[in-house]
Coordinates of C-alpha atoms in Angstrom, one line a residue:
X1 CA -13.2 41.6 -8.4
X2 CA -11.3 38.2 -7.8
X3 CA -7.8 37.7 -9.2
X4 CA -5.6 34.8 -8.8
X5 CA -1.4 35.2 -7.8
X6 CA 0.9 33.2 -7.8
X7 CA 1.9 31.5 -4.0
X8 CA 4.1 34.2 -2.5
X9 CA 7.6 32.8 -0.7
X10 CA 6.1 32.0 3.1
X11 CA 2.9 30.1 0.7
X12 CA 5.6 27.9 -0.7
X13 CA 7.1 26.7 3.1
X14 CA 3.5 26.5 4.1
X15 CA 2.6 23.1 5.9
X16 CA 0.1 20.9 3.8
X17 CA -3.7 21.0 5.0
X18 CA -4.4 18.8 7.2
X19 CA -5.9 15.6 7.1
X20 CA -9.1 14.8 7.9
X21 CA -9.4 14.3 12.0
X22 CA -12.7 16.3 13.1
X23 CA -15.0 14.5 15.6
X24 CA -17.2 13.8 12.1
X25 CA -14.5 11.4 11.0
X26 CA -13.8 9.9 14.3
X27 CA -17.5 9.2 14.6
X28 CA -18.2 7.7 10.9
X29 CA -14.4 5.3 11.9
X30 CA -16.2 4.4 15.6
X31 CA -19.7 3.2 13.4
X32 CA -17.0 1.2 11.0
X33 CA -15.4 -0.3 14.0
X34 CA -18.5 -1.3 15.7
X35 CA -20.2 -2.9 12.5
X36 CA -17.1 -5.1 12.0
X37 CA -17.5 -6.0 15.7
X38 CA -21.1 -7.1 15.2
X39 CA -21.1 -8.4 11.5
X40 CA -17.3 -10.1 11.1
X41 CA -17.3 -13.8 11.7
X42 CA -13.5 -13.5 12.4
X43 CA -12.6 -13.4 16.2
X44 CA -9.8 -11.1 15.8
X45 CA -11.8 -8.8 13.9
X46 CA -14.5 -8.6 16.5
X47 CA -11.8 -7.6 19.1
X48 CA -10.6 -5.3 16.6
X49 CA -13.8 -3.9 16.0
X50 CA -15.0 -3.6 19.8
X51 CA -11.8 -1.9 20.9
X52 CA -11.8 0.5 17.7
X53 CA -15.2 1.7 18.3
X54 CA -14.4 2.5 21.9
X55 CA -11.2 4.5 20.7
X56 CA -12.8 6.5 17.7
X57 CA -15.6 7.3 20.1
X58 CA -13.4 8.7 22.7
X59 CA -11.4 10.6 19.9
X60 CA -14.5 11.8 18.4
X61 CA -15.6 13.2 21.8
X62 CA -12.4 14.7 22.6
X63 CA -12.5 16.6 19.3
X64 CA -16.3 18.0 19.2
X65 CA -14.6 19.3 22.5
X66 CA -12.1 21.6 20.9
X67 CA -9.0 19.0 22.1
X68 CA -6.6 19.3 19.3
X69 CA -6.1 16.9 17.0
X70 CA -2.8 15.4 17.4
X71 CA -4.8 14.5 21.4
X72 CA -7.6 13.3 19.3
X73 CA -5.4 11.1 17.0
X74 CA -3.3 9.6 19.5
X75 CA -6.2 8.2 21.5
X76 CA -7.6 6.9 18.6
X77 CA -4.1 5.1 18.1
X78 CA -4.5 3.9 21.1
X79 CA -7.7 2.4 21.1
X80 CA -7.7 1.0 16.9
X81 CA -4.0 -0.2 17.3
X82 CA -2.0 -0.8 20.5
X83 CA -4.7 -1.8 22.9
X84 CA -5.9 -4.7 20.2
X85 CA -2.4 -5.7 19.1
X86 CA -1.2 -6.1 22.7
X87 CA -4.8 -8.3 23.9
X88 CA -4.9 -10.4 20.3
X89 CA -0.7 -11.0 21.3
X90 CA -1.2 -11.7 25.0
X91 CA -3.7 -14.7 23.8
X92 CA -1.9 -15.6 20.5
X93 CA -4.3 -15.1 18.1
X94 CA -4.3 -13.4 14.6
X95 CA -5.4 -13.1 10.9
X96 CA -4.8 -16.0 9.1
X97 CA -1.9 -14.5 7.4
X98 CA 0.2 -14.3 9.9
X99 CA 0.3 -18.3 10.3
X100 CA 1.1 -18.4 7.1
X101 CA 4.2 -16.1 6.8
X102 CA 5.7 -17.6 10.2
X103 CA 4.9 -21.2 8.7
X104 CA 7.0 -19.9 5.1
X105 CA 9.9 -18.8 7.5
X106 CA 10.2 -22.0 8.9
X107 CA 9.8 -23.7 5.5
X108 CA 12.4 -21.8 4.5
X109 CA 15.2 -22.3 6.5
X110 CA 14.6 -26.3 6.7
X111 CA 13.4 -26.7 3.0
X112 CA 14.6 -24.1 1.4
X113 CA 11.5 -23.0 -0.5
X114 CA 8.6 -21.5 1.7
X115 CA 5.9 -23.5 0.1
X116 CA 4.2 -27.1 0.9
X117 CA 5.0 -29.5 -1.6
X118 CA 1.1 -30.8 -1.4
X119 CA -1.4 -28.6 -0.4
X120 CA -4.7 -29.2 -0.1
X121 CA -7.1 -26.8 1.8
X122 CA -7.2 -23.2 1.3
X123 CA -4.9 -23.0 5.0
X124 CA -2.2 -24.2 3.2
X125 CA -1.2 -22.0 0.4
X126 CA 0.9 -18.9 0.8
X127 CA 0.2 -17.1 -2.2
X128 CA 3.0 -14.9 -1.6
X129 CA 6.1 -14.3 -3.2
X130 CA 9.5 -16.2 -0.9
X131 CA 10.4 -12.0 0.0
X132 CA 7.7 -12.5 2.3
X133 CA 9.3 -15.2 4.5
X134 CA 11.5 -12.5 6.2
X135 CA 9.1 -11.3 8.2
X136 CA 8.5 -14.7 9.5
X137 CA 12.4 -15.4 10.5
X138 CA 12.1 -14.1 14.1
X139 CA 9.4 -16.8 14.6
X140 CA 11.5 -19.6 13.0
X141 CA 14.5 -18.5 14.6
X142 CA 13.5 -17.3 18.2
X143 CA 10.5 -19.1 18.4
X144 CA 7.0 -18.3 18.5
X145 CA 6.3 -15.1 21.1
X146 CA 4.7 -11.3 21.2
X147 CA 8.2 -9.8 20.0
X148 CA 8.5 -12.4 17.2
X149 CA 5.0 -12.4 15.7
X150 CA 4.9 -11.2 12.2
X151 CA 3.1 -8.6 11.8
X152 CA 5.0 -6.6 14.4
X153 CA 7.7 -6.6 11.6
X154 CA 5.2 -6.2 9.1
X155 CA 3.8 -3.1 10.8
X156 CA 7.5 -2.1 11.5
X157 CA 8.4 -2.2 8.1
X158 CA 5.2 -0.4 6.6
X159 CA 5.7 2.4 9.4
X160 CA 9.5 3.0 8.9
X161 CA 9.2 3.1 5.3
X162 CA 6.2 5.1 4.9
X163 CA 8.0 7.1 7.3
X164 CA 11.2 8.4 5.3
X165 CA 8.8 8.1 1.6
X166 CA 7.4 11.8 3.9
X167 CA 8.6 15.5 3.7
X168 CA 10.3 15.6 7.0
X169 CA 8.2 18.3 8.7
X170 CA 5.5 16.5 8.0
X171 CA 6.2 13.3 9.4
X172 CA 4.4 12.9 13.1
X173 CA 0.8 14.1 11.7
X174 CA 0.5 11.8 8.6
X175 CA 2.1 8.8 10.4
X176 CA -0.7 9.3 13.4
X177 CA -3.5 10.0 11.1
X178 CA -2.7 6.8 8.2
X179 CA -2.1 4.2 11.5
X180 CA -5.6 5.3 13.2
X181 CA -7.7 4.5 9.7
X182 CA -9.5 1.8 9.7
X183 CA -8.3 0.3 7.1
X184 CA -4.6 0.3 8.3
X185 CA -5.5 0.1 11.8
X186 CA -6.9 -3.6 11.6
X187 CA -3.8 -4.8 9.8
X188 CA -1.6 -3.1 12.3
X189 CA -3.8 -5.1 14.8
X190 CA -4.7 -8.4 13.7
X191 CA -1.6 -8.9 10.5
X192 CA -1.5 -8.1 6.7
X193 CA 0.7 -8.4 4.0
X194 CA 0.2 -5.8 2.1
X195 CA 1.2 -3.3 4.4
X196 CA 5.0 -3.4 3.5
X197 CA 4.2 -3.4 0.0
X198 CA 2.4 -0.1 0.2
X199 CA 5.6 1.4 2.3
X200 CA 7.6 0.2 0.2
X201 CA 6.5 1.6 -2.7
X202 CA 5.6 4.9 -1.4
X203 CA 9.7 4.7 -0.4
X204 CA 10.6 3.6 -4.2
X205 CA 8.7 6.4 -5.7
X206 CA 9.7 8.8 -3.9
X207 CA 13.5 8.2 -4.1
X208 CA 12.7 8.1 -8.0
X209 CA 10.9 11.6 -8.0
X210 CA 14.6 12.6 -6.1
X211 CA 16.7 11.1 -8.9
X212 CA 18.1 8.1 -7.0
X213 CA 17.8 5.6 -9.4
X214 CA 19.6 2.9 -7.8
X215 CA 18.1 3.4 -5.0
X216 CA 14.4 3.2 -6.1
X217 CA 15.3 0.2 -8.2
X218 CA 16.7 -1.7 -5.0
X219 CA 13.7 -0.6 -2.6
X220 CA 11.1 -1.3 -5.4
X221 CA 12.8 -5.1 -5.9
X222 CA 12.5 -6.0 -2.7
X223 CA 8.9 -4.9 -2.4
X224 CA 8.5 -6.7 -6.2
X225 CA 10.1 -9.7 -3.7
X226 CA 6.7 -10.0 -1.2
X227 CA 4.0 -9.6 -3.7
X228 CA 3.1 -9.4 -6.9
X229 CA 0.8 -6.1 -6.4
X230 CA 4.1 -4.0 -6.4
X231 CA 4.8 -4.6 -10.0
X232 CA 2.5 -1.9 -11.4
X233 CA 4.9 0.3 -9.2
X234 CA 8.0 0.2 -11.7
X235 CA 6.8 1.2 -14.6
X236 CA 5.5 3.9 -13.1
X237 CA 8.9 4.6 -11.3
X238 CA 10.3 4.3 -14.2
X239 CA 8.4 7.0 -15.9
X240 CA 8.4 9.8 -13.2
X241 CA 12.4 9.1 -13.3
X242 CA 12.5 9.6 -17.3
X243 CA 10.0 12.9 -17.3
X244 CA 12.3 14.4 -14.7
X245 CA 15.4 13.7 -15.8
X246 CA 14.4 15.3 -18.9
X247 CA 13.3 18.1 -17.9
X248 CA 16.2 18.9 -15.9
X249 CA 18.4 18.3 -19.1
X250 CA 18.9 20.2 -22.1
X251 CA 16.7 20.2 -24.8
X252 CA 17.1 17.2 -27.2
X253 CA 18.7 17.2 -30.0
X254 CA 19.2 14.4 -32.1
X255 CA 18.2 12.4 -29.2
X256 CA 20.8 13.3 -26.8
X257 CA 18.5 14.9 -24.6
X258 CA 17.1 11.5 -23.6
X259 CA 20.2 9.6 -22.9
X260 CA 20.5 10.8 -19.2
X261 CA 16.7 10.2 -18.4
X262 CA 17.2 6.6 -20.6
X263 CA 20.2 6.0 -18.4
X264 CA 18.1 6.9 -15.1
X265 CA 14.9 4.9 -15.9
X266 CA 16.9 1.4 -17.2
X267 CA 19.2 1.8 -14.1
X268 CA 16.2 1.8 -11.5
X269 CA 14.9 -1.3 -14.0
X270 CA 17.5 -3.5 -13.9
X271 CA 18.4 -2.9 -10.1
X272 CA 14.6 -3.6 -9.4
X273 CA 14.7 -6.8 -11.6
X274 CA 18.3 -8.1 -10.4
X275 CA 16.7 -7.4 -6.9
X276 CA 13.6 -9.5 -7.3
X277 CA 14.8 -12.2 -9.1
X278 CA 17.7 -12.8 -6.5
X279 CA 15.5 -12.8 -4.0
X280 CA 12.7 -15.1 -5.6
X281 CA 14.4 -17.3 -8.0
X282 CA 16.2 -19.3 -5.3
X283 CA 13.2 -20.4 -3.6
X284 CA 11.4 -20.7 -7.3
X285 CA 13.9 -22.9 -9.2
X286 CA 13.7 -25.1 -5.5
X287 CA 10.2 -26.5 -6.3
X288 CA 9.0 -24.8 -9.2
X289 CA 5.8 -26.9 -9.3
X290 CA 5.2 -26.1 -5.7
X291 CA 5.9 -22.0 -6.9
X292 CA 3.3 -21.9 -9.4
X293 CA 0.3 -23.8 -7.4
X294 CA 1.0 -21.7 -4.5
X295 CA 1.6 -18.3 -6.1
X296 CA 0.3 -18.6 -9.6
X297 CA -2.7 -21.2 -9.5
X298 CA -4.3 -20.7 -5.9
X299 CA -4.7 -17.2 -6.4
X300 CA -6.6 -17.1 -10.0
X301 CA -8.6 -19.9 -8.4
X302 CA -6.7 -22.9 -10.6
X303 CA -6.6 -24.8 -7.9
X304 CA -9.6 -27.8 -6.0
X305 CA -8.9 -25.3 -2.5
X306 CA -10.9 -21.8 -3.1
X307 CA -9.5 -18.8 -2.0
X308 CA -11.4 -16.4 0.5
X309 CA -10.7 -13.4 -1.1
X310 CA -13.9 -12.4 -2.4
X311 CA -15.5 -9.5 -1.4
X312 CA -18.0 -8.4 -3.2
X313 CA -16.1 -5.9 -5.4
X314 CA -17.3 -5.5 -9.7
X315 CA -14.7 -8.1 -10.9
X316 CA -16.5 -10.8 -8.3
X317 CA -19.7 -10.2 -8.4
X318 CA -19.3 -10.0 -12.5
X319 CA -17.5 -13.6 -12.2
X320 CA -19.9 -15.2 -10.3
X321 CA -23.2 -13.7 -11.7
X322 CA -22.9 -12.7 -14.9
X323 CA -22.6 -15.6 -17.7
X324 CA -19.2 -15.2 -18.8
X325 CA -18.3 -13.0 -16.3
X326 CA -14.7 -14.4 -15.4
X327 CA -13.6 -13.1 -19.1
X328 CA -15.3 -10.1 -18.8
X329 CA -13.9 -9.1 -15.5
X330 CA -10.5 -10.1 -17.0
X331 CA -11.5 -8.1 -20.3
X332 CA -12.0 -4.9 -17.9
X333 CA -8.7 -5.2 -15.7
X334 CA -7.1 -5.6 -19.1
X335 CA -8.2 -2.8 -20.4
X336 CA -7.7 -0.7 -17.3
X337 CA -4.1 -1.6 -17.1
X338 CA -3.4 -0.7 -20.9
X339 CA -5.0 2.7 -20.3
X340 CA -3.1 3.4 -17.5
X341 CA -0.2 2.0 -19.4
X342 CA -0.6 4.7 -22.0
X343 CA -0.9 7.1 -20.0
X344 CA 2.4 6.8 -18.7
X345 CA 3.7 7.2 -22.4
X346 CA 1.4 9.8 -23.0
X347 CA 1.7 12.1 -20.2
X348 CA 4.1 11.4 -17.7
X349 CA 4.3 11.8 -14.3
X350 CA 5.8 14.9 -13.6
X351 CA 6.2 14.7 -9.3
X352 CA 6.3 11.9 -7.1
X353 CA 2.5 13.0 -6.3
X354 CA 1.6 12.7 -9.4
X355 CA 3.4 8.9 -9.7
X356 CA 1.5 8.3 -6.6
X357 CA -1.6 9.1 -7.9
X358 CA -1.2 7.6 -10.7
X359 CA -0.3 3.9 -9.5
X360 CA -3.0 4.6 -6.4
X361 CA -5.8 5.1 -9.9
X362 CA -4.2 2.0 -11.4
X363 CA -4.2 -0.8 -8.1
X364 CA -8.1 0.7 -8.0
X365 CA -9.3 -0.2 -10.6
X366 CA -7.4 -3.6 -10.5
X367 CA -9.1 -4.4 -7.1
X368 CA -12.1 -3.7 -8.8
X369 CA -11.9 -5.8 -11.6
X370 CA -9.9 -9.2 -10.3
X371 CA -12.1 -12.0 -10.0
X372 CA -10.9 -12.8 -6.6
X373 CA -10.1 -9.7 -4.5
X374 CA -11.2 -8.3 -0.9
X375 CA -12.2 -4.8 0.5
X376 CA -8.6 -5.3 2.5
X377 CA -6.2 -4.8 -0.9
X378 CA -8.1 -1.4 -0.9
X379 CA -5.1 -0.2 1.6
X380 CA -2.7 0.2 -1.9
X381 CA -5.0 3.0 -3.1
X382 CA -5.2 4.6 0.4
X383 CA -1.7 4.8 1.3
X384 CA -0.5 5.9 -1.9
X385 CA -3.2 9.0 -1.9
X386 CA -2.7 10.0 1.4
X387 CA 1.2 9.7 1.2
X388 CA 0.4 11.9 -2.3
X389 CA -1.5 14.6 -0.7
X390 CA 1.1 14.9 2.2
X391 CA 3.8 15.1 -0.5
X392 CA 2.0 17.5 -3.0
X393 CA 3.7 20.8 -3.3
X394 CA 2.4 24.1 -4.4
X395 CA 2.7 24.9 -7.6
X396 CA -0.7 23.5 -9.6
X397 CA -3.8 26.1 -10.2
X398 CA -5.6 24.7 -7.0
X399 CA -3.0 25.9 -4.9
X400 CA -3.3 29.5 -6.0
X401 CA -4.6 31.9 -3.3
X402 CA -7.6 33.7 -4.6
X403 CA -8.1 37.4 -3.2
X404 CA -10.7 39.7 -3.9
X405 CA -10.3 43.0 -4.3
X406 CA -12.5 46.0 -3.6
X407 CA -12.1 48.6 -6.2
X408 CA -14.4 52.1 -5.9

């Protein structure tokens, strides 16, 4: 008959499975690579896509081989990340966002707000919060060159902090795996934002599920700095810090049993807010009118210049098909947000998996739902479950070792 036991000692220390890296998945990234080559209207994501393909292919063979896969992964590295990065930077040329965080930079330092005071096509908008700017200051300082171009300190940023957010026996695998999928590789290659924000707040959760409050606070401000998709990460912070601290302390009674986590979660708050707002509100309070076109207007589509974000996700294609589809797309994200909200309240997050999980659920169903959104913001989700199924420990009913016994 089959019984379940609990994970014996040497289960516990046991190394997560590992991620998915059989020639299967090589081959289904090399087909992904070579339709963006063929399809994208984008020149750096056609050299993206061309020297992907070749890269996944060659890890995919080298897998149906029996190579292992830390060989398999490293050329697939190779060929989705460092060969296209160096060729886009030896002939200057990148994702639009890229121009736009080394234009902030400079806007910064002479203007002292990173936004145009007139914009007028979609080119000139930066829709992101003045945090952002930093990554542009090596351009605006040094000049434009390879070892100044943003997104080698976006990239740098996303990969060091996703880097210390891991268990650290665990480190080399997940890091080689999450920087040869697709859908981190191509911003590794050609430049995207939201890369830091999804270190970042892999890096604030999981200093909350350790109890450093302050800690997660000031790491989740400055992510709450570059964009305004980290938000949803606070709350959820803030929860996970609560649910732990109380049930590490004693038993309420009268409401004393609350006061540490209380303590715990509006510490974290307030550090994240005082973060954020003394890293936006200069710039804001600069050119507020300038603030709200670029970060507020241009990017719910207030504006004459039209975004580009809009891939053909539910919220889109519900705004522009659907008779009143705008409000009903807004009705849904709404919606989603309020039950996720009340899930917090209801049931807690109880590990920094579970946080992770949680937000990754939540920035899902937002991407679905905005009105203007693209198949690129999808990297939130991504990060957050890999970085939660590298973190998960044992302890919940799927990780329970079934045996079966013989009995005469």
């Amino acid at each position: 008959m089959a019984t379940t036991t609990p994970l014996t000692p040497p289960d516990q220390h046991r190394e997560p499975p590992p991620l998915l890296g059989g020639a299967l998945w090589w081959a289904l990234c090399a087909a992904a690579g070579l339709g963006l080559a063929v399809c994208s209207s984008l020149g750096p994501h056609r050299v993206w896509g061309a020297a992907a393909a070749l890269g996944y292919l060659a890890a995919a063979l080298l897998a149906a081989r029996g190579r292992s896969p830390r060989t398999a992964g490293a050329v697939a590295v190779t060929g989705a990340v460092l060969l296209p990065l160096l060729w886009l930077l030896a002939v200057d040329r990148a994702q639009l966002e890229v121009r736009v965080v080394a234009r902030s930079a400079g806007l910064l330092l002479a203007e002292g707000t990173p936004y145009l005071q007139h914009p007028v096509v979609p080119e000139d908008f930066n829709p992101y919060l003045p945090g952002m700017a930093v990554f542009g200051l090596p351009d605006a300082v040094a000049g434009p060159g390879p070892l100044t171009d943003p997104r080698l300190w976006m990239g740098a940023a996303f990969l060091g902090a996703f880097a210390l957010a891991l268990p650290a026996g665990s480190r080399s695998a997940a890091l080689r795996w999450i920087a040869a999928c697709p859908l981190v590789a191509l911003p590794l290659a050609v430049g995207g934002v939201d890369l830091p924000v999804a270190g970042l707040m892999c890096l604030g959760l999981a200093l909350a599920g350790q109890g450093r409050a302050g800690a997660a606070g000031l790491v989740l401000g400055a992510a709450g700095a570059l964009k305004w998709t980290t938000w949803p990460a606070i709350p959820v912070a803030l929860a996970l810090l609560a649910a732990a601290s109380r049930s590490a302390g004693r038993p309420a009674d009268r409401g004393e049993g609350r006061r540490p986590a209380d303590r715990a979660a509006a510490r974290c708050g307030l550090v994240a807010l005082l973060t954020a707002a003394a890293l936006v509100l200069p710039a804001a309070l600069r050119d507020p009118g300038a603030f709200r076109a670029h970060v507020v207007d241009f990017p719910l589509g207030l504006t004459d210049a039209v975004s580009s974000a809009a891939s053909p996700l539910p919220g889109h294609l519900l705004a522009t098909h659907v008779p009143g589809g705008r409000t009903l797309a807004l009705l849904l994200l709404g919606v989603s947000a309020l039950l996720i909200a009340l899930s917090l309240l209801v049931r807690p997050p109880a590990t920094t998996a579970d946080a992770a999980a949680r937000l990754a659920l939540g920035l899902l169903l937002a991407i679905a739902f905005m009105p203007a959104s693209r198949f690129g913001y999808l990297v939130h989700p991504l990060v957050l479950a890999v970085w939660a199924a590298v973190r998960e420990t044992p302890g919940y009913p799927w990780l329970l070792r079934v045996r079966k016994q013989v009995s005469r």
